[in-house]
């Protein structure tokens, strides 16, 4: 994610925030919100990359109400055992 951060900086832009804006058929969709010369540029991005970049850059990460509502509607089989290794989670 250093490469993407460097590219944004070299383009005289800055990462303003991350948006997780949609959950469709079990897939999350994210957006990098970049500011350059007073205009906002939204770039589609994999959520994992967006979150990693957002954490590294210390920018806010927002999740839309639509996504939060969709998560509430998704059935949960059972919560993973907090003592188990994440590699054992299904």
Short mmCIF file of N, CA and C in Angstrom, two decimals:
data_model
loop_
_atom_site.label_atom_id
_atom_site.label_comp_id
_atom_site.label_asym_id
_atom_site.label_seq_id
_atom_site.Cartn_x
_atom_site.Cartn_y
_atom_site.Cartn_z
N UNK A 1 0.82 -1.19 0.00
CA UNK A 1 0.00 0.00 0.00
C UNK A 1 0.86 1.26 0.00
N UNK A 2 2.15 1.06 0.23
CA UNK A 2 3.08 2.18 0.15
C UNK A 2 3.11 2.76 -1.27
N UNK A 3 3.04 1.89 -2.27
CA UNK A 3 3.06 2.35 -3.66
C UNK A 3 1.88 3.26 -3.94
N UNK A 4 0.69 2.84 -3.55
CA UNK A 4 -0.50 3.66 -3.79
C UNK A 4 -0.42 4.98 -3.03
N UNK A 5 0.05 4.94 -1.82
CA UNK A 5 0.21 6.16 -1.02
C UNK A 5 1.19 7.12 -1.69
N UNK A 6 2.29 6.57 -2.19
CA UNK A 6 3.30 7.40 -2.88
C UNK A 6 2.73 7.99 -4.17
N UNK A 7 1.96 7.21 -4.91
CA UNK A 7 1.36 7.71 -6.15
C UNK A 7 0.41 8.86 -5.87
N UNK A 8 -0.43 8.71 -4.85
CA UNK A 8 -1.36 9.78 -4.51
C UNK A 8 -0.60 11.05 -4.16
N UNK A 9 0.43 10.91 -3.36
CA UNK A 9 1.24 12.05 -2.95
C UNK A 9 1.95 12.71 -4.14
N UNK A 10 2.51 11.89 -5.02
CA UNK A 10 3.22 12.41 -6.18
C UNK A 10 2.30 13.12 -7.17
N UNK A 11 1.03 12.83 -7.11
CA UNK A 11 0.05 13.50 -7.96
C UNK A 11 -0.51 14.74 -7.28
N UNK A 12 0.17 15.19 -6.22
CA UNK A 12 -0.25 16.37 -5.45
C UNK A 12 -1.69 16.23 -4.95
N UNK A 13 -2.00 15.03 -4.51
CA UNK A 13 -3.33 14.75 -3.99
C UNK A 13 -3.17 14.21 -2.57
N UNK A 14 -4.31 14.01 -1.91
CA UNK A 14 -4.28 13.40 -0.58
C UNK A 14 -5.50 12.52 -0.41
N UNK A 15 -5.32 11.44 0.30
CA UNK A 15 -6.43 10.56 0.63
C UNK A 15 -7.23 11.21 1.73
N UNK A 16 -8.50 11.50 1.46
CA UNK A 16 -9.36 12.20 2.41
C UNK A 16 -10.09 11.22 3.32
N UNK A 17 -10.63 10.13 2.74
CA UNK A 17 -11.39 9.16 3.52
C UNK A 17 -11.61 7.91 2.68
N UNK A 18 -12.07 6.87 3.37
CA UNK A 18 -12.42 5.60 2.73
C UNK A 18 -13.92 5.42 2.93
N UNK A 19 -14.60 4.92 1.92
CA UNK A 19 -16.03 4.62 2.05
C UNK A 19 -16.31 3.19 1.66
N UNK A 20 -16.95 2.45 2.57
CA UNK A 20 -17.46 1.12 2.24
C UNK A 20 -18.93 1.37 1.92
N UNK A 21 -19.28 1.34 0.66
CA UNK A 21 -20.57 1.89 0.24
C UNK A 21 -21.61 0.88 -0.20
N UNK A 22 -21.21 -0.37 -0.42
CA UNK A 22 -22.20 -1.32 -0.91
C UNK A 22 -21.83 -2.74 -0.49
N UNK A 23 -22.86 -3.53 -0.24
CA UNK A 23 -22.73 -4.97 -0.02
C UNK A 23 -23.73 -5.63 -0.96
N UNK A 24 -23.21 -6.37 -1.93
CA UNK A 24 -24.07 -6.98 -2.93
C UNK A 24 -23.67 -8.44 -3.09
N UNK A 25 -24.62 -9.33 -2.87
CA UNK A 25 -24.41 -10.77 -2.99
C UNK A 25 -23.16 -11.21 -2.22
N UNK A 26 -23.02 -10.70 -1.00
CA UNK A 26 -21.92 -11.10 -0.13
C UNK A 26 -20.59 -10.43 -0.40
N UNK A 27 -20.55 -9.51 -1.34
CA UNK A 27 -19.31 -8.82 -1.68
C UNK A 27 -19.41 -7.35 -1.28
N UNK A 28 -18.40 -6.88 -0.54
CA UNK A 28 -18.34 -5.47 -0.16
C UNK A 28 -17.67 -4.68 -1.27
N UNK A 29 -18.08 -3.41 -1.40
CA UNK A 29 -17.48 -2.50 -2.38
C UNK A 29 -17.01 -1.25 -1.65
N UNK A 30 -15.82 -0.78 -2.03
CA UNK A 30 -15.23 0.36 -1.34
C UNK A 30 -14.80 1.43 -2.33
N UNK A 31 -14.54 2.60 -1.78
CA UNK A 31 -14.15 3.75 -2.58
C UNK A 31 -13.04 4.50 -1.85
N UNK A 32 -12.00 4.87 -2.59
CA UNK A 32 -10.99 5.80 -2.09
C UNK A 32 -11.48 7.20 -2.45
N UNK A 33 -11.58 8.08 -1.50
CA UNK A 33 -11.99 9.46 -1.76
C UNK A 33 -10.74 10.32 -1.66
N UNK A 34 -10.30 10.78 -2.80
CA UNK A 34 -9.04 11.51 -2.92
C UNK A 34 -9.35 12.96 -3.28
N UNK A 35 -8.61 13.87 -2.68
CA UNK A 35 -8.77 15.28 -2.99
C UNK A 35 -7.53 15.76 -3.75
N UNK A 36 -7.78 16.42 -4.88
CA UNK A 36 -6.69 16.96 -5.69
C UNK A 36 -7.13 18.30 -6.27
N UNK A 37 -6.36 19.31 -5.98
CA UNK A 37 -6.65 20.65 -6.50
C UNK A 37 -8.09 21.09 -6.25
N UNK A 38 -8.62 20.82 -5.06
CA UNK A 38 -9.95 21.27 -4.69
C UNK A 38 -11.09 20.43 -5.24
N UNK A 39 -10.78 19.35 -5.93
CA UNK A 39 -11.86 18.49 -6.43
C UNK A 39 -11.71 17.10 -5.83
N UNK A 40 -12.84 16.43 -5.71
CA UNK A 40 -12.84 15.08 -5.14
C UNK A 40 -12.85 14.06 -6.27
N UNK A 41 -11.99 13.08 -6.13
CA UNK A 41 -11.90 11.98 -7.08
C UNK A 41 -12.22 10.71 -6.32
N UNK A 42 -13.23 9.97 -6.76
CA UNK A 42 -13.61 8.71 -6.12
C UNK A 42 -13.10 7.57 -6.99
N UNK A 43 -12.38 6.65 -6.36
CA UNK A 43 -11.80 5.53 -7.08
C UNK A 43 -12.28 4.23 -6.44
N UNK A 44 -12.90 3.36 -7.25
CA UNK A 44 -13.30 2.05 -6.75
C UNK A 44 -12.07 1.26 -6.33
N UNK A 45 -12.24 0.51 -5.26
CA UNK A 45 -11.10 -0.21 -4.70
C UNK A 45 -11.60 -1.44 -3.96
N UNK A 46 -10.77 -2.47 -3.88
CA UNK A 46 -11.13 -3.61 -3.04
C UNK A 46 -11.17 -3.14 -1.59
N UNK A 47 -12.16 -3.56 -0.84
CA UNK A 47 -12.25 -3.12 0.55
C UNK A 47 -11.01 -3.42 1.38
N UNK A 48 -10.41 -4.58 1.16
CA UNK A 48 -9.22 -4.92 1.94
C UNK A 48 -8.08 -3.94 1.68
N UNK A 49 -7.89 -3.56 0.43
CA UNK A 49 -6.86 -2.57 0.11
C UNK A 49 -7.22 -1.20 0.64
N UNK A 50 -8.49 -0.83 0.50
CA UNK A 50 -8.93 0.49 0.98
C UNK A 50 -8.73 0.62 2.48
N UNK A 51 -9.13 -0.40 3.22
CA UNK A 51 -9.00 -0.35 4.68
C UNK A 51 -7.53 -0.32 5.08
N UNK A 52 -6.70 -1.14 4.46
CA UNK A 52 -5.28 -1.15 4.78
C UNK A 52 -4.65 0.22 4.51
N UNK A 53 -4.98 0.82 3.39
CA UNK A 53 -4.45 2.14 3.06
C UNK A 53 -4.97 3.19 4.03
N UNK A 54 -6.27 3.11 4.34
CA UNK A 54 -6.87 4.07 5.27
C UNK A 54 -6.24 4.01 6.65
N UNK A 55 -5.99 2.79 7.14
CA UNK A 55 -5.36 2.64 8.45
C UNK A 55 -3.93 3.17 8.40
N UNK A 56 -3.19 2.83 7.35
CA UNK A 56 -1.81 3.28 7.22
C UNK A 56 -1.71 4.80 7.14
N UNK A 57 -2.69 5.43 6.48
CA UNK A 57 -2.67 6.88 6.31
C UNK A 57 -3.40 7.61 7.44
N UNK A 58 -4.09 6.88 8.29
CA UNK A 58 -4.80 7.49 9.41
C UNK A 58 -5.99 8.34 8.99
N UNK A 59 -6.71 7.89 7.96
CA UNK A 59 -7.88 8.63 7.50
C UNK A 59 -9.15 7.94 7.97
N UNK A 60 -10.26 8.68 8.05
CA UNK A 60 -11.52 8.05 8.48
C UNK A 60 -12.00 7.00 7.49
N UNK A 61 -12.62 5.97 8.05
CA UNK A 61 -13.22 4.91 7.24
C UNK A 61 -14.71 4.90 7.56
N UNK A 62 -15.53 5.18 6.55
CA UNK A 62 -16.97 5.26 6.73
C UNK A 62 -17.64 4.05 6.11
N UNK A 63 -18.73 3.60 6.73
CA UNK A 63 -19.54 2.52 6.20
C UNK A 63 -20.96 3.06 6.05
N UNK A 64 -21.53 2.90 4.86
CA UNK A 64 -22.86 3.45 4.60
C UNK A 64 -23.93 2.72 5.42
N UNK A 65 -25.02 3.43 5.69
CA UNK A 65 -26.14 2.82 6.41
C UNK A 65 -26.69 1.64 5.64
N UNK A 66 -26.69 1.72 4.32
CA UNK A 66 -27.17 0.63 3.48
C UNK A 66 -26.37 -0.65 3.77
N UNK A 67 -25.06 -0.53 3.90
CA UNK A 67 -24.22 -1.69 4.19
C UNK A 67 -24.50 -2.21 5.60
N UNK A 68 -24.59 -1.30 6.56
CA UNK A 68 -24.87 -1.72 7.93
C UNK A 68 -26.21 -2.42 8.03
N UNK A 69 -27.22 -1.90 7.33
CA UNK A 69 -28.54 -2.54 7.33
C UNK A 69 -28.46 -3.93 6.69
N UNK A 70 -27.71 -4.05 5.61
CA UNK A 70 -27.58 -5.34 4.92
C UNK A 70 -26.87 -6.36 5.80
N UNK A 71 -25.89 -5.90 6.57
CA UNK A 71 -25.18 -6.81 7.47
C UNK A 71 -26.14 -7.32 8.54
N UNK A 72 -27.01 -6.45 9.06
CA UNK A 72 -27.99 -6.85 10.07
C UNK A 72 -28.94 -7.91 9.53
N UNK A 73 -29.21 -7.86 8.23
CA UNK A 73 -30.17 -8.79 7.62
C UNK A 73 -29.55 -10.14 7.29
N UNK A 74 -28.22 -10.19 7.16
CA UNK A 74 -27.55 -11.44 6.79
C UNK A 74 -27.58 -12.40 7.98
N UNK A 75 -28.02 -13.64 7.75
CA UNK A 75 -28.05 -14.61 8.86
C UNK A 75 -26.62 -15.00 9.26
N UNK A 76 -26.44 -15.12 10.55
CA UNK A 76 -25.15 -15.55 11.09
C UNK A 76 -25.33 -16.99 11.59
N UNK A 77 -24.51 -17.91 11.10
CA UNK A 77 -24.61 -19.29 11.57
C UNK A 77 -24.24 -19.36 13.04
N UNK A 78 -23.06 -18.93 13.35
CA UNK A 78 -22.64 -18.78 14.73
C UNK A 78 -21.35 -17.98 14.75
N UNK A 79 -21.11 -17.31 15.84
CA UNK A 79 -19.91 -16.49 15.97
C UNK A 79 -18.70 -17.41 16.12
N UNK A 80 -17.55 -16.97 15.57
CA UNK A 80 -16.34 -17.78 15.73
C UNK A 80 -15.89 -17.79 17.18
N UNK A 81 -15.23 -18.86 17.56
CA UNK A 81 -14.67 -18.99 18.90
C UNK A 81 -13.53 -17.99 19.05
N UNK A 82 -13.63 -17.04 19.98
CA UNK A 82 -12.58 -16.02 20.11
C UNK A 82 -11.23 -16.59 20.52
N UNK A 83 -11.23 -17.83 21.07
CA UNK A 83 -9.96 -18.45 21.47
C UNK A 83 -9.32 -19.25 20.34
N UNK A 84 -10.07 -19.46 19.27
CA UNK A 84 -9.54 -20.22 18.13
C UNK A 84 -8.69 -19.31 17.26
N UNK A 85 -7.80 -19.93 16.53
CA UNK A 85 -6.98 -19.19 15.58
C UNK A 85 -7.87 -18.68 14.45
N UNK A 86 -7.65 -17.44 13.95
CA UNK A 86 -8.43 -16.96 12.81
C UNK A 86 -8.36 -17.87 11.60
N UNK A 87 -7.29 -18.67 11.50
CA UNK A 87 -7.17 -19.59 10.39
C UNK A 87 -8.18 -20.73 10.49
N UNK A 88 -8.71 -20.97 11.70
CA UNK A 88 -9.68 -22.03 11.91
C UNK A 88 -11.11 -21.56 11.68
N UNK A 89 -11.32 -20.27 11.51
CA UNK A 89 -12.67 -19.74 11.35
C UNK A 89 -13.19 -20.10 9.98
N UNK A 90 -14.46 -20.43 9.90
CA UNK A 90 -15.09 -20.72 8.61
C UNK A 90 -15.82 -19.51 8.11
#
